[in-house]
PDB file of C-alpha atoms in Angstrom:
ATOM      1  CA  ASP A   1      83.107 124.244  95.979  1.00  0.00           C
ATOM      2  CA  THR A   2      83.009 121.881  98.691  1.00  0.00           C
ATOM      3  CA  GLY A   3      86.709 120.938  98.891  1.00  0.00           C
ATOM      4  CA  VAL A   4      89.416 121.994 101.158  1.00  0.00           C
ATOM      5  CA  SER A   5      90.233 125.606 100.431  1.00  0.00           C
ATOM      6  CA  GLN A   6      93.359 127.433 101.463  1.00  0.00           C
ATOM      7  CA  ASP A   7      94.538 131.065 101.410  1.00  0.00           C
ATOM      8  CA  PRO A   8      96.565 132.646  99.863  1.00  0.00           C
ATOM      9  CA  ARG A   9      97.788 130.496  97.137  1.00  0.00           C
ATOM     10  CA  HIS A  10     101.083 132.272  96.645  1.00  0.00           C
ATOM     11  CA  LYS A  11     103.190 134.275  99.353  1.00  0.00           C
ATOM     12  CA  ILE A  12     106.408 136.072  98.800  1.00  0.00           C
ATOM     13  CA  THR A  13     107.898 137.625 101.807  1.00  0.00           C
ATOM     14  CA  LYS A  14     111.089 138.883 103.083  1.00  0.00           C
ATOM     15  CA  ARG A  15     113.302 137.228 105.360  1.00  0.00           C
ATOM     16  CA  GLY A  16     112.394 137.989 108.975  1.00  0.00           C
ATOM     17  CA  GLN A  17     108.893 138.604 108.342  1.00  0.00           C
ATOM     18  CA  ASN A  18     105.836 136.763 109.713  1.00  0.00           C
ATOM     19  CA  VAL A  19     103.260 135.047 107.571  1.00  0.00           C
ATOM     20  CA  THR A  20      99.800 133.575 108.353  1.00  0.00           C
ATOM     21  CA  PHE A  21      98.115 131.066 106.110  1.00  0.00           C
ATOM     22  CA  ARG A  22      94.555 129.838 106.378  1.00  0.00           C
ATOM     23  CA  CYS A  23      92.748 126.532 105.655  1.00  0.00           C
ATOM     24  CA  ASP A  24      88.940 125.892 105.524  1.00  0.00           C
ATOM     25  CA  PRO A  25      88.535 122.183 105.747  1.00  0.00           C
ATOM     26  CA  ILE A  26      85.458 120.129 104.159  1.00  0.00           C
ATOM     27  CA  SER A  27      82.615 121.095 106.320  1.00  0.00           C
ATOM     28  CA  GLU A  28      81.857 117.734 107.912  1.00  0.00           C
ATOM     29  CA  HIS A  29      85.306 116.736 108.572  1.00  0.00           C
ATOM     30  CA  ASN A  30      86.494 117.085 112.021  1.00  0.00           C
ATOM     31  CA  ARG A  31      90.135 116.416 111.588  1.00  0.00           C
ATOM     32  CA  LEU A  32      92.517 118.829 109.976  1.00  0.00           C
ATOM     33  CA  TYR A  33      96.258 118.425 109.068  1.00  0.00           C
ATOM     34  CA  TRP A  34      99.036 120.573 107.912  1.00  0.00           C
ATOM     35  CA  TYR A  35     101.816 119.206 105.818  1.00  0.00           C
ATOM     36  CA  ARG A  36     104.956 120.870 104.197  1.00  0.00           C
ATOM     37  CA  GLN A  37     106.321 119.880 100.814  1.00  0.00           C
ATOM     38  CA  THR A  38     109.603 120.822  99.096  1.00  0.00           C
ATOM     39  CA  LEU A  39     110.517 120.149  95.732  1.00  0.00           C
ATOM     40  CA  GLY A  40     111.125 116.623  94.734  1.00  0.00           C
ATOM     41  CA  GLN A  41     109.893 115.352  98.094  1.00  0.00           C
ATOM     42  CA  GLY A  42     106.460 113.997  99.481  1.00  0.00           C
ATOM     43  CA  PRO A  43     104.650 116.113 101.754  1.00  0.00           C
ATOM     44  CA  GLU A  44     105.830 116.007 105.420  1.00  0.00           C
ATOM     45  CA  PHE A  45     103.417 115.921 108.278  1.00  0.00           C
ATOM     46  CA  LEU A  46     103.554 119.043 110.552  1.00  0.00           C
ATOM     47  CA  THR A  47     100.384 118.924 112.933  1.00  0.00           C
ATOM     48  CA  TYR A  48      97.006 117.926 113.110  1.00  0.00           C
ATOM     49  CA  PHE A  49      93.794 118.836 114.929  1.00  0.00           C
ATOM     50  CA  GLN A  50      90.572 117.011 115.882  1.00  0.00           C
ATOM     51  CA  ASN A  51      87.988 119.678 116.426  1.00  0.00           C
ATOM     52  CA  GLU A  52      89.828 122.414 118.146  1.00  0.00           C
ATOM     53  CA  ALA A  53      92.288 120.333 119.924  1.00  0.00           C
ATOM     54  CA  GLN A  54      95.929 120.087 118.600  1.00  0.00           C
ATOM     55  CA  LEU A  55      96.557 116.472 119.101  1.00  0.00           C
ATOM     56  CA  GLU A  56     100.052 116.135 117.644  1.00  0.00           C
ATOM     57  CA  LYS A  57     102.947 118.351 116.332  1.00  0.00           C
ATOM     58  CA  SER A  58     106.008 117.143 114.397  1.00  0.00           C
ATOM     59  CA  ARG A  59     109.474 117.724 115.399  1.00  0.00           C
ATOM     60  CA  LEU A  60     109.587 119.523 111.923  1.00  0.00           C
ATOM     61  CA  LEU A  61     107.432 122.379 113.761  1.00  0.00           C
ATOM     62  CA  SER A  62     109.911 124.539 115.232  1.00  0.00           C
ATOM     63  CA  ASP A  63     108.985 127.346 117.932  1.00  0.00           C
ATOM     64  CA  ARG A  64     108.562 129.747 114.974  1.00  0.00           C
ATOM     65  CA  PHE A  65     105.639 127.917 113.877  1.00  0.00           C
ATOM     66  CA  SER A  66     102.155 127.915 115.432  1.00  0.00           C
ATOM     67  CA  ALA A  67      98.931 126.550 114.326  1.00  0.00           C
ATOM     68  CA  GLU A  68      95.422 127.105 115.705  1.00  0.00           C
ATOM     69  CA  ARG A  69      91.882 125.964 114.998  1.00  0.00           C
ATOM     70  CA  PRO A  70      89.818 127.969 117.588  1.00  0.00           C
ATOM     71  CA  LYS A  71      86.302 126.932 116.766  1.00  0.00           C
ATOM     72  CA  GLY A  72      87.035 123.482 115.225  1.00  0.00           C
ATOM     73  CA  SER A  73      86.479 124.727 111.627  1.00  0.00           C
ATOM     74  CA  PHE A  74      89.198 126.800 109.863  1.00  0.00           C
ATOM     75  CA  SER A  75      92.722 126.782 110.763  1.00  0.00           C
ATOM     76  CA  THR A  76      95.656 129.151 110.671  1.00  0.00           C
ATOM     77  CA  LEU A  77      99.275 128.327 110.480  1.00  0.00           C
ATOM     78  CA  GLU A  78     101.592 131.259 111.202  1.00  0.00           C
ATOM     79  CA  ILE A  79     105.438 131.282 110.835  1.00  0.00           C
ATOM     80  CA  GLN A  80     107.263 133.795 112.787  1.00  0.00           C
ATOM     81  CA  ARG A  81     110.564 135.316 111.695  1.00  0.00           C
ATOM     82  CA  THR A  82     110.727 133.571 108.366  1.00  0.00           C
ATOM     83  CA  GLU A  83     113.817 132.053 107.040  1.00  0.00           C
ATOM     84  CA  GLN A  84     114.725 131.076 103.621  1.00  0.00           C
ATOM     85  CA  GLY A  85     114.540 127.471 104.579  1.00  0.00           C
ATOM     86  CA  ASP A  86     110.656 127.936 105.089  1.00  0.00           C
ATOM     87  CA  SER A  87     110.150 128.294 101.505  1.00  0.00           C
ATOM     88  CA  ALA A  88     107.916 125.381 100.528  1.00  0.00           C
ATOM     89  CA  MET A  89     104.253 124.500  99.578  1.00  0.00           C
ATOM     90  CA  TYR A  90     102.176 124.388 102.881  1.00  0.00           C
ATOM     91  CA  LEU A  91      99.319 121.759 102.274  1.00  0.00           C
ATOM     92  CA  CYS A  92      96.266 121.470 104.444  1.00  0.00           C
ATOM     93  CA  ALA A  93      94.026 118.369 104.394  1.00  0.00           C
ATOM     94  CA  SER A  94      90.907 117.127 106.179  1.00  0.00           C
ATOM     95  CA  SER A  95      89.320 113.908 107.006  1.00  0.00           C
ATOM     96  CA  SER A  96      86.464 112.337 108.723  1.00  0.00           C
ATOM     97  CA  ALA A  97      87.172 110.545 112.295  1.00  0.00           C
ATOM     98  CA  SER A  98      84.772 107.866 111.033  1.00  0.00           C
ATOM     99  CA  GLY A  99      83.391 106.221 107.895  1.00  0.00           C
ATOM    100  CA  SER A 100      85.433 106.928 104.869  1.00  0.00           C
ATOM    101  CA  ARG A 101      88.789 108.282 106.578  1.00  0.00           C
ATOM    102  CA  GLU A 102      91.005 109.164 103.735  1.00  0.00           C
ATOM    103  CA  ALA A 103      92.374 112.667 103.698  1.00  0.00           C
ATOM    104  CA  PHE A 104      91.472 115.204 101.167  1.00  0.00           C
ATOM    105  CA  PHE A 105      94.065 117.966 100.264  1.00  0.00           C
ATOM    106  CA  GLY A 106      93.577 121.799  99.637  1.00  0.00           C
ATOM    107  CA  GLN A 107      95.671 123.456  96.671  1.00  0.00           C
ATOM    108  CA  GLY A 108      98.316 124.619  98.962  1.00  0.00           C
ATOM    109  CA  THR A 109      99.972 127.794  99.698  1.00  0.00           C
ATOM    110  CA  ARG A 110     103.400 128.318  97.963  1.00  0.00           C
ATOM    111  CA  LEU A 111     105.659 130.514 100.262  1.00  0.00           C
ATOM    112  CA  THR A 112     108.741 131.996  98.891  1.00  0.00           C
ATOM    113  CA  VAL A 113     111.059 133.758 101.393  1.00  0.00           C
ATOM    114  CA  VAL A 114     113.547 136.197  99.851  1.00  0.00           C
TER     115      VAL A 114
ATOM    116  CA  GLU B   1     110.891 104.873 112.257  1.00  0.00           C
ATOM    117  CA  ASP B   2     107.985 104.482 109.787  1.00  0.00           C
ATOM    118  CA  LYS B   3     109.284 104.553 106.257  1.00  0.00           C
ATOM    119  CA  VAL B   4     107.689 104.587 102.681  1.00  0.00           C
ATOM    120  CA  VAL B   5     109.829 104.132  99.616  1.00  0.00           C
ATOM    121  CA  GLN B   6     108.803 104.621  96.023  1.00  0.00           C
ATOM    122  CA  SER B   7     110.501 103.475  92.875  1.00  0.00           C
ATOM    123  CA  PRO B   8     111.319 104.420  90.177  1.00  0.00           C
ATOM    124  CA  LEU B   9     111.793 108.203  91.113  1.00  0.00           C
ATOM    125  CA  SER B  10     110.985 109.103  87.685  1.00  0.00           C
ATOM    126  CA  LEU B  11     110.169 107.610  84.250  1.00  0.00           C
ATOM    127  CA  VAL B  12     109.264 108.692  80.635  1.00  0.00           C
ATOM    128  CA  VAL B  13     106.850 106.699  78.565  1.00  0.00           C
ATOM    129  CA  HIS B  14     105.023 107.028  75.274  1.00  0.00           C
ATOM    130  CA  GLU B  15     101.300 107.481  75.104  1.00  0.00           C
ATOM    131  CA  GLY B  16      99.753 103.924  75.062  1.00  0.00           C
ATOM    132  CA  ASP B  17     102.411 102.407  77.002  1.00  0.00           C
ATOM    133  CA  THR B  18     101.772 100.639  80.594  1.00  0.00           C
ATOM    134  CA  VAL B  19     103.413 101.871  83.715  1.00  0.00           C
ATOM    135  CA  THR B  20     103.949 100.059  86.991  1.00  0.00           C
ATOM    136  CA  LEU B  21     104.795 102.049  90.144  1.00  0.00           C
ATOM    137  CA  ASN B  22     106.142 100.534  93.118  1.00  0.00           C
ATOM    138  CA  CYS B  23     105.806 101.352  96.920  1.00  0.00           C
ATOM    139  CA  SER B  24     107.372  99.676  99.679  1.00  0.00           C
ATOM    140  CA  TYR B  25     106.594 100.437 103.164  1.00  0.00           C
ATOM    141  CA  GLU B  26     107.782  99.898 106.968  1.00  0.00           C
ATOM    142  CA  VAL B  27     105.039 101.102 109.163  1.00  0.00           C
ATOM    143  CA  THR B  28     104.163 100.046 112.823  1.00  0.00           C
ATOM    144  CA  ASN B  29     100.542  98.917 113.205  1.00  0.00           C
ATOM    145  CA  PHE B  30      99.863  99.204 109.523  1.00  0.00           C
ATOM    146  CA  ARG B  31      96.451 100.176 108.764  1.00  0.00           C
ATOM    147  CA  SER B  32      96.132 101.105 105.135  1.00  0.00           C
ATOM    148  CA  LEU B  33      97.995 102.261 102.022  1.00  0.00           C
ATOM    149  CA  LEU B  34      96.939 105.026  99.881  1.00  0.00           C
ATOM    150  CA  TRP B  35      97.884 106.320  96.636  1.00  0.00           C
ATOM    151  CA  TYR B  36      97.603 110.064  95.509  1.00  0.00           C
ATOM    152  CA  LYS B  37      98.117 111.852  92.048  1.00  0.00           C
ATOM    153  CA  GLN B  38      99.618 115.228  92.238  1.00  0.00           C
ATOM    154  CA  GLU B  39      99.769 117.334  89.053  1.00  0.00           C
ATOM    155  CA  LYS B  40     100.726 120.923  90.131  1.00  0.00           C
ATOM    156  CA  LYS B  41      99.239 121.483  93.503  1.00  0.00           C
ATOM    157  CA  ALA B  42      96.985 119.380  95.630  1.00  0.00           C
ATOM    158  CA  PRO B  43      97.448 115.426  95.924  1.00  0.00           C
ATOM    159  CA  THR B  44      94.233 114.043  94.771  1.00  0.00           C
ATOM    160  CA  PHE B  45      93.067 110.794  96.269  1.00  0.00           C
ATOM    161  CA  LEU B  46      93.238 107.648  94.127  1.00  0.00           C
ATOM    162  CA  PHE B  47      92.947 104.463  96.130  1.00  0.00           C
ATOM    163  CA  MET B  48      92.954 103.093  99.610  1.00  0.00           C
ATOM    164  CA  LEU B  49      94.167  99.647  99.969  1.00  0.00           C
ATOM    165  CA  THR B  50      93.536  97.755 103.262  1.00  0.00           C
ATOM    166  CA  SER B  51      93.253  93.957 102.200  1.00  0.00           C
ATOM    167  CA  SER B  52      96.094  91.914 100.786  1.00  0.00           C
ATOM    168  CA  GLY B  53      95.587  90.665  97.086  1.00  0.00           C
ATOM    169  CA  ILE B  54      92.338  92.549  96.411  1.00  0.00           C
ATOM    170  CA  GLU B  55      92.666  94.721  93.208  1.00  0.00           C
ATOM    171  CA  LYS B  56      91.288  98.108  93.248  1.00  0.00           C
ATOM    172  CA  LYS B  57      90.367  99.491  89.838  1.00  0.00           C
ATOM    173  CA  SER B  58      89.268 102.989  88.529  1.00  0.00           C
ATOM    174  CA  GLY B  59      89.469 103.232  84.902  1.00  0.00           C
ATOM    175  CA  ARG B  60      92.899 102.584  83.411  1.00  0.00           C
ATOM    176  CA  LEU B  61      94.313 102.814  86.789  1.00  0.00           C
ATOM    177  CA  SER B  62      94.772  99.785  89.252  1.00  0.00           C
ATOM    178  CA  SER B  63      96.460  99.015  92.481  1.00  0.00           C
ATOM    179  CA  ILE B  64      97.061  96.092  94.556  1.00  0.00           C
ATOM    180  CA  LEU B  65      98.593  95.499  98.159  1.00  0.00           C
ATOM    181  CA  ASP B  66     100.825  92.730  99.398  1.00  0.00           C
ATOM    182  CA  LYS B  67     100.989  92.797 103.220  1.00  0.00           C
ATOM    183  CA  LYS B  68     103.356  89.918 103.346  1.00  0.00           C
ATOM    184  CA  GLU B  69     106.012  91.448 101.181  1.00  0.00           C
ATOM    185  CA  LEU B  70     105.017  95.028 102.387  1.00  0.00           C
ATOM    186  CA  PHE B  71     104.549  96.405  98.998  1.00  0.00           C
ATOM    187  CA  SER B  72     102.119  97.956  96.559  1.00  0.00           C
ATOM    188  CA  ILE B  73     101.964  98.642  93.044  1.00  0.00           C
ATOM    189  CA  LEU B  74     100.049 101.213  90.777  1.00  0.00           C
ATOM    190  CA  ASN B  75      99.468 100.204  87.267  1.00  0.00           C
ATOM    191  CA  ILE B  76      98.409 102.673  84.417  1.00  0.00           C
ATOM    192  CA  THR B  77      97.439 101.085  81.079  1.00  0.00           C
ATOM    193  CA  ALA B  78      97.170 102.779  77.914  1.00  0.00           C
ATOM    194  CA  THR B  79      98.712 105.898  79.256  1.00  0.00           C
ATOM    195  CA  GLN B  80      97.644 109.366  78.181  1.00  0.00           C
ATOM    196  CA  THR B  81      99.524 112.696  78.255  1.00  0.00           C
ATOM    197  CA  GLY B  82      96.927 113.553  81.037  1.00  0.00           C
ATOM    198  CA  ASP B  83      98.465 110.941  83.185  1.00  0.00           C
ATOM    199  CA  SER B  84     101.664 113.036  83.474  1.00  0.00           C
ATOM    200  CA  ALA B  85     102.024 113.656  87.290  1.00  0.00           C
ATOM    201  CA  VAL B  86     103.729 112.771  90.441  1.00  0.00           C
ATOM    202  CA  TYR B  87     102.167 109.599  91.955  1.00  0.00           C
ATOM    203  CA  LEU B  88     102.659 109.498  95.783  1.00  0.00           C
ATOM    204  CA  CYS B  89     102.195 106.494  97.995  1.00  0.00           C
ATOM    205  CA  ALA B  90     101.522 107.081 101.919  1.00  0.00           C
ATOM    206  CA  ALA B  91     100.534 105.000 104.922  1.00  0.00           C
ATOM    207  CA  PRO B  92      98.770 106.290 108.036  1.00  0.00           C
ATOM    208  CA  THR B  93     101.023 106.038 110.934  1.00  0.00           C
ATOM    209  CA  THR B  94      98.448 106.469 113.639  1.00  0.00           C
ATOM    210  CA  ASP B  95      94.853 105.973 114.336  1.00  0.00           C
ATOM    211  CA  SER B  96      94.423 109.413 112.835  1.00  0.00           C
ATOM    212  CA  TRP B  97      94.429 108.139 109.174  1.00  0.00           C
ATOM    213  CA  GLY B  98      95.260 111.595 107.821  1.00  0.00           C
ATOM    214  CA  LYS B  99      98.633 111.492 109.503  1.00  0.00           C
ATOM    215  CA  LEU B 100     100.558 110.122 106.642  1.00  0.00           C
ATOM    216  CA  GLN B 101     104.014 108.997 105.975  1.00  0.00           C
ATOM    217  CA  PHE B 102     104.636 109.768 102.241  1.00  0.00           C
ATOM    218  CA  GLY B 103     107.207 108.391  99.907  1.00  0.00           C
ATOM    219  CA  ALA B 104     109.021 110.779  97.700  1.00  0.00           C
ATOM    220  CA  GLY B 105     106.782 110.138  94.739  1.00  0.00           C
ATOM    221  CA  THR B 106     107.222 108.802  91.300  1.00  0.00           C
ATOM    222  CA  GLN B 107     107.394 111.471  88.512  1.00  0.00           C
ATOM    223  CA  VAL B 108     105.591 109.987  85.389  1.00  0.00           C
ATOM    224  CA  VAL B 109     105.986 111.838  82.136  1.00  0.00           C
ATOM    225  CA  VAL B 110     103.795 110.479  79.124  1.00  0.00           C
ATOM    226  CA  THR B 111     104.977 111.832  75.753  1.00  0.00           C
ATOM    227  CA  PRO B 112     102.770 112.139  72.787  1.00  0.00           C
TER     228      PRO B 112
END
């Protein structure tokens, strides 16, 4: 499978715990994006990387959220001290900086905070 | 602030019907408009539109962009139950084409 891969697919955690999600982009894509989607809404942009550099962060990304892409390949999104409002689908996407530039999405990680 | 608005929010049709989904946008430095289909999980890419008045087609789906009136439509003809999904419209808001402003989506239900 050469698409965007996310792990885990589902995560249930207790409020206050930390969680980490992983995204493996399409191998030739140098741009990687994180989105959050809640029920009945379109995805909302959180942050994006070009290679290993984090170029933009949304105001939605509070201090409890941190994302990394240390070697310009896979990325991790960590949420510290989870709150019930963090329950959502977390989507990762990747794209190329040139040529056909549309973003391709992974299957997402569904987070439930109880 | 960049904005993408879709209508209707939901609709139910019978197999064989034609549906038209609407997307209006207000985006600074408009580059393109994209349509995605989301069935349960990952949005899957359908179309990217950059030029006004040029229809893009893929099987029973087609889409067109009007850059003067700032809207796009997605048509699905001869609908099938497999077309049941949320259809999302989005526009890049910067030179990074993956930073997308999405609409809330249109939920399409096709009944047998």
